[in-house]
């Protein structure tokens, strides 16, 4: 999940864009945000979000983790981290138990 500093950077970028600054003028802030995303485990960073969109497409895309449209993805894994068991998680289904330790599988965010 993006930390408080990253969220402040997103707010700062948004305010600057609304004030009329171009994305190119904000390269330093975008660099800082990319570092925050990478540190938070978003291995693609800003990726294609920093590229110039083709003509006729919206100028800015929603940033990863900037809102409820992009929920964090996760899997279920060994509760103690001893094995490589991984299962897809159900939306509201209870987590299955580990057959060895009898504990519910833990949620692990995908990076």
PDB file of C-alpha atoms in Angstrom:
ATOM      1  CA  UNK A   1       0.000   0.000   0.000  1.00  0.00           C
ATOM      2  CA  UNK A   2       1.192   3.488  -0.760  1.00  0.00           C
ATOM      3  CA  UNK A   3       2.335   5.307   2.365  1.00  0.00           C
ATOM      4  CA  UNK A   4       1.427   8.758   3.627  1.00  0.00           C
ATOM      5  CA  UNK A   5       4.323  10.424   1.772  1.00  0.00           C
ATOM      6  CA  UNK A   6       3.240   8.793  -1.491  1.00  0.00           C
ATOM      7  CA  UNK A   7      -0.340   9.955  -1.040  1.00  0.00           C
ATOM      8  CA  UNK A   8       0.929  13.504  -0.385  1.00  0.00           C
ATOM      9  CA  UNK A   9       2.919  13.312  -3.626  1.00  0.00           C
ATOM     10  CA  UNK A  10      -0.200  12.223  -5.548  1.00  0.00           C
ATOM     11  CA  UNK A  11      -2.125  15.161  -4.049  1.00  0.00           C
ATOM     12  CA  UNK A  12       0.713  17.538  -4.916  1.00  0.00           C
ATOM     13  CA  UNK A  13       0.882  16.311  -8.517  1.00  0.00           C
ATOM     14  CA  UNK A  14      -2.885  16.633  -8.868  1.00  0.00           C
ATOM     15  CA  UNK A  15      -2.867  20.188  -7.487  1.00  0.00           C
ATOM     16  CA  UNK A  16      -0.001  21.222  -9.770  1.00  0.00           C
ATOM     17  CA  UNK A  17      -1.726  19.777 -12.849  1.00  0.00           C
ATOM     18  CA  UNK A  18      -4.950  21.603 -11.952  1.00  0.00           C
ATOM     19  CA  UNK A  19      -2.912  24.797 -11.628  1.00  0.00           C
ATOM     20  CA  UNK A  20      -1.764  24.393 -15.232  1.00  0.00           C
ATOM     21  CA  UNK A  21       1.690  22.845 -14.912  1.00  0.00           C
ATOM     22  CA  UNK A  22       2.562  20.184 -17.471  1.00  0.00           C
ATOM     23  CA  UNK A  23       3.591  16.642 -16.620  1.00  0.00           C
ATOM     24  CA  UNK A  24       7.066  17.416 -17.970  1.00  0.00           C
ATOM     25  CA  UNK A  25       7.421  20.237 -15.443  1.00  0.00           C
ATOM     26  CA  UNK A  26       6.639  17.757 -12.663  1.00  0.00           C
ATOM     27  CA  UNK A  27       9.241  15.127 -13.582  1.00  0.00           C
ATOM     28  CA  UNK A  28      11.020  15.447 -10.217  1.00  0.00           C
ATOM     29  CA  UNK A  29       7.801  14.853  -8.267  1.00  0.00           C
ATOM     30  CA  UNK A  30       6.897  11.931 -10.540  1.00  0.00           C
ATOM     31  CA  UNK A  31      10.376  10.492  -9.854  1.00  0.00           C
ATOM     32  CA  UNK A  32       9.742  10.727  -6.104  1.00  0.00           C
ATOM     33  CA  UNK A  33       6.337   9.075  -6.483  1.00  0.00           C
ATOM     34  CA  UNK A  34       7.868   6.280  -8.538  1.00  0.00           C
ATOM     35  CA  UNK A  35      10.421   5.652  -5.780  1.00  0.00           C
ATOM     36  CA  UNK A  36       7.587   5.477  -3.228  1.00  0.00           C
ATOM     37  CA  UNK A  37       5.646   3.015  -5.386  1.00  0.00           C
ATOM     38  CA  UNK A  38       8.691   0.791  -5.836  1.00  0.00           C
ATOM     39  CA  UNK A  39       9.417   0.891  -2.098  1.00  0.00           C
ATOM     40  CA  UNK A  40       5.775  -0.056  -1.425  1.00  0.00           C
ATOM     41  CA  UNK A  41       6.152  -3.146  -3.614  1.00  0.00           C
ATOM     42  CA  UNK A  42       4.602  -1.937  -6.872  1.00  0.00           C
ATOM     43  CA  UNK A  43       7.293  -3.429  -9.079  1.00  0.00           C
ATOM     44  CA  UNK A  44       6.198  -1.591 -12.238  1.00  0.00           C
ATOM     45  CA  UNK A  45       6.417   1.803 -10.545  1.00  0.00           C
ATOM     46  CA  UNK A  46       4.559   4.306 -12.684  1.00  0.00           C
ATOM     47  CA  UNK A  47       5.302   2.256 -15.804  1.00  0.00           C
ATOM     48  CA  UNK A  48       3.042   3.265 -18.685  1.00  0.00           C
ATOM     49  CA  UNK A  49       1.422   5.957 -16.547  1.00  0.00           C
ATOM     50  CA  UNK A  50       4.366   8.230 -17.385  1.00  0.00           C
ATOM     51  CA  UNK A  51       4.276   7.741 -21.141  1.00  0.00           C
ATOM     52  CA  UNK A  52       2.611  10.149 -23.510  1.00  0.00           C
ATOM     53  CA  UNK A  53      -0.822   8.814 -24.483  1.00  0.00           C
ATOM     54  CA  UNK A  54      -1.717   8.438 -28.167  1.00  0.00           C
ATOM     55  CA  UNK A  55      -3.639  11.346 -29.738  1.00  0.00           C
ATOM     56  CA  UNK A  56      -7.329  11.304 -28.913  1.00  0.00           C
ATOM     57  CA  UNK A  57      -6.921   9.475 -25.591  1.00  0.00           C
ATOM     58  CA  UNK A  58      -7.208  11.054 -22.142  1.00  0.00           C
ATOM     59  CA  UNK A  59      -4.069  12.893 -21.088  1.00  0.00           C
ATOM     60  CA  UNK A  60      -3.783  11.307 -17.664  1.00  0.00           C
ATOM     61  CA  UNK A  61      -4.626   7.840 -16.437  1.00  0.00           C
ATOM     62  CA  UNK A  62      -5.549   6.935 -12.864  1.00  0.00           C
ATOM     63  CA  UNK A  63      -2.368   6.141 -10.953  1.00  0.00           C
ATOM     64  CA  UNK A  64      -2.018   2.682  -9.437  1.00  0.00           C
ATOM     65  CA  UNK A  65      -3.193   2.591  -5.809  1.00  0.00           C
ATOM     66  CA  UNK A  66      -4.629   6.106  -6.045  1.00  0.00           C
ATOM     67  CA  UNK A  67      -8.223   5.103  -5.577  1.00  0.00           C
ATOM     68  CA  UNK A  68     -10.762   2.362  -5.097  1.00  0.00           C
ATOM     69  CA  UNK A  69     -10.840   1.517  -8.809  1.00  0.00           C
ATOM     70  CA  UNK A  70      -7.530  -0.322  -8.461  1.00  0.00           C
ATOM     71  CA  UNK A  71      -7.825  -2.622  -5.455  1.00  0.00           C
ATOM     72  CA  UNK A  72      -4.671  -4.261  -4.199  1.00  0.00           C
ATOM     73  CA  UNK A  73      -4.272  -7.823  -5.422  1.00  0.00           C
ATOM     74  CA  UNK A  74      -3.390 -10.545  -2.961  1.00  0.00           C
ATOM     75  CA  UNK A  75      -3.176 -14.301  -2.517  1.00  0.00           C
ATOM     76  CA  UNK A  76      -3.487 -16.626   0.443  1.00  0.00           C
ATOM     77  CA  UNK A  77      -0.301 -18.277   1.684  1.00  0.00           C
ATOM     78  CA  UNK A  78       1.104 -20.432   4.470  1.00  0.00           C
ATOM     79  CA  UNK A  79       0.297 -18.799   7.829  1.00  0.00           C
ATOM     80  CA  UNK A  80       3.860 -19.283   9.063  1.00  0.00           C
ATOM     81  CA  UNK A  81       5.712 -18.895   5.780  1.00  0.00           C
ATOM     82  CA  UNK A  82       7.114 -22.441   5.902  1.00  0.00           C
ATOM     83  CA  UNK A  83       5.868 -23.689   2.542  1.00  0.00           C
ATOM     84  CA  UNK A  84       5.102 -22.388  -0.914  1.00  0.00           C
ATOM     85  CA  UNK A  85       1.364 -22.988  -0.802  1.00  0.00           C
ATOM     86  CA  UNK A  86      -0.500 -20.166  -2.533  1.00  0.00           C
ATOM     87  CA  UNK A  87      -4.208 -19.967  -3.314  1.00  0.00           C
ATOM     88  CA  UNK A  88      -6.404 -17.374  -4.920  1.00  0.00           C
ATOM     89  CA  UNK A  89      -8.519 -15.602  -2.362  1.00  0.00           C
ATOM     90  CA  UNK A  90     -12.292 -15.514  -2.595  1.00  0.00           C
ATOM     91  CA  UNK A  91     -14.028 -12.180  -2.307  1.00  0.00           C
ATOM     92  CA  UNK A  92     -15.781 -12.711   1.004  1.00  0.00           C
ATOM     93  CA  UNK A  93     -15.077 -16.382   1.568  1.00  0.00           C
ATOM     94  CA  UNK A  94     -13.347 -17.341   4.799  1.00  0.00           C
ATOM     95  CA  UNK A  95      -9.700 -18.238   4.426  1.00  0.00           C
ATOM     96  CA  UNK A  96      -9.064 -21.977   4.293  1.00  0.00           C
ATOM     97  CA  UNK A  97      -7.001 -23.490   7.073  1.00  0.00           C
ATOM     98  CA  UNK A  98      -3.456 -24.743   6.721  1.00  0.00           C
ATOM     99  CA  UNK A  99      -3.599 -28.545   6.897  1.00  0.00           C
ATOM    100  CA  UNK A 100      -0.386 -28.700   8.936  1.00  0.00           C
ATOM    101  CA  UNK A 101      -0.824 -25.905  11.501  1.00  0.00           C
ATOM    102  CA  UNK A 102      -4.628 -25.644  11.545  1.00  0.00           C
ATOM    103  CA  UNK A 103      -4.465 -21.849  11.143  1.00  0.00           C
ATOM    104  CA  UNK A 104      -6.128 -19.751   8.432  1.00  0.00           C
ATOM    105  CA  UNK A 105      -3.929 -18.946   5.445  1.00  0.00           C
ATOM    106  CA  UNK A 106      -2.592 -15.395   5.604  1.00  0.00           C
ATOM    107  CA  UNK A 107      -3.189 -12.658   3.046  1.00  0.00           C
ATOM    108  CA  UNK A 108      -0.085 -11.704   1.067  1.00  0.00           C
ATOM    109  CA  UNK A 109      -0.118  -8.702  -1.313  1.00  0.00           C
ATOM    110  CA  UNK A 110       1.207  -9.337  -4.811  1.00  0.00           C
ATOM    111  CA  UNK A 111       4.149  -7.162  -5.768  1.00  0.00           C
TER     112      UNK A 111
END
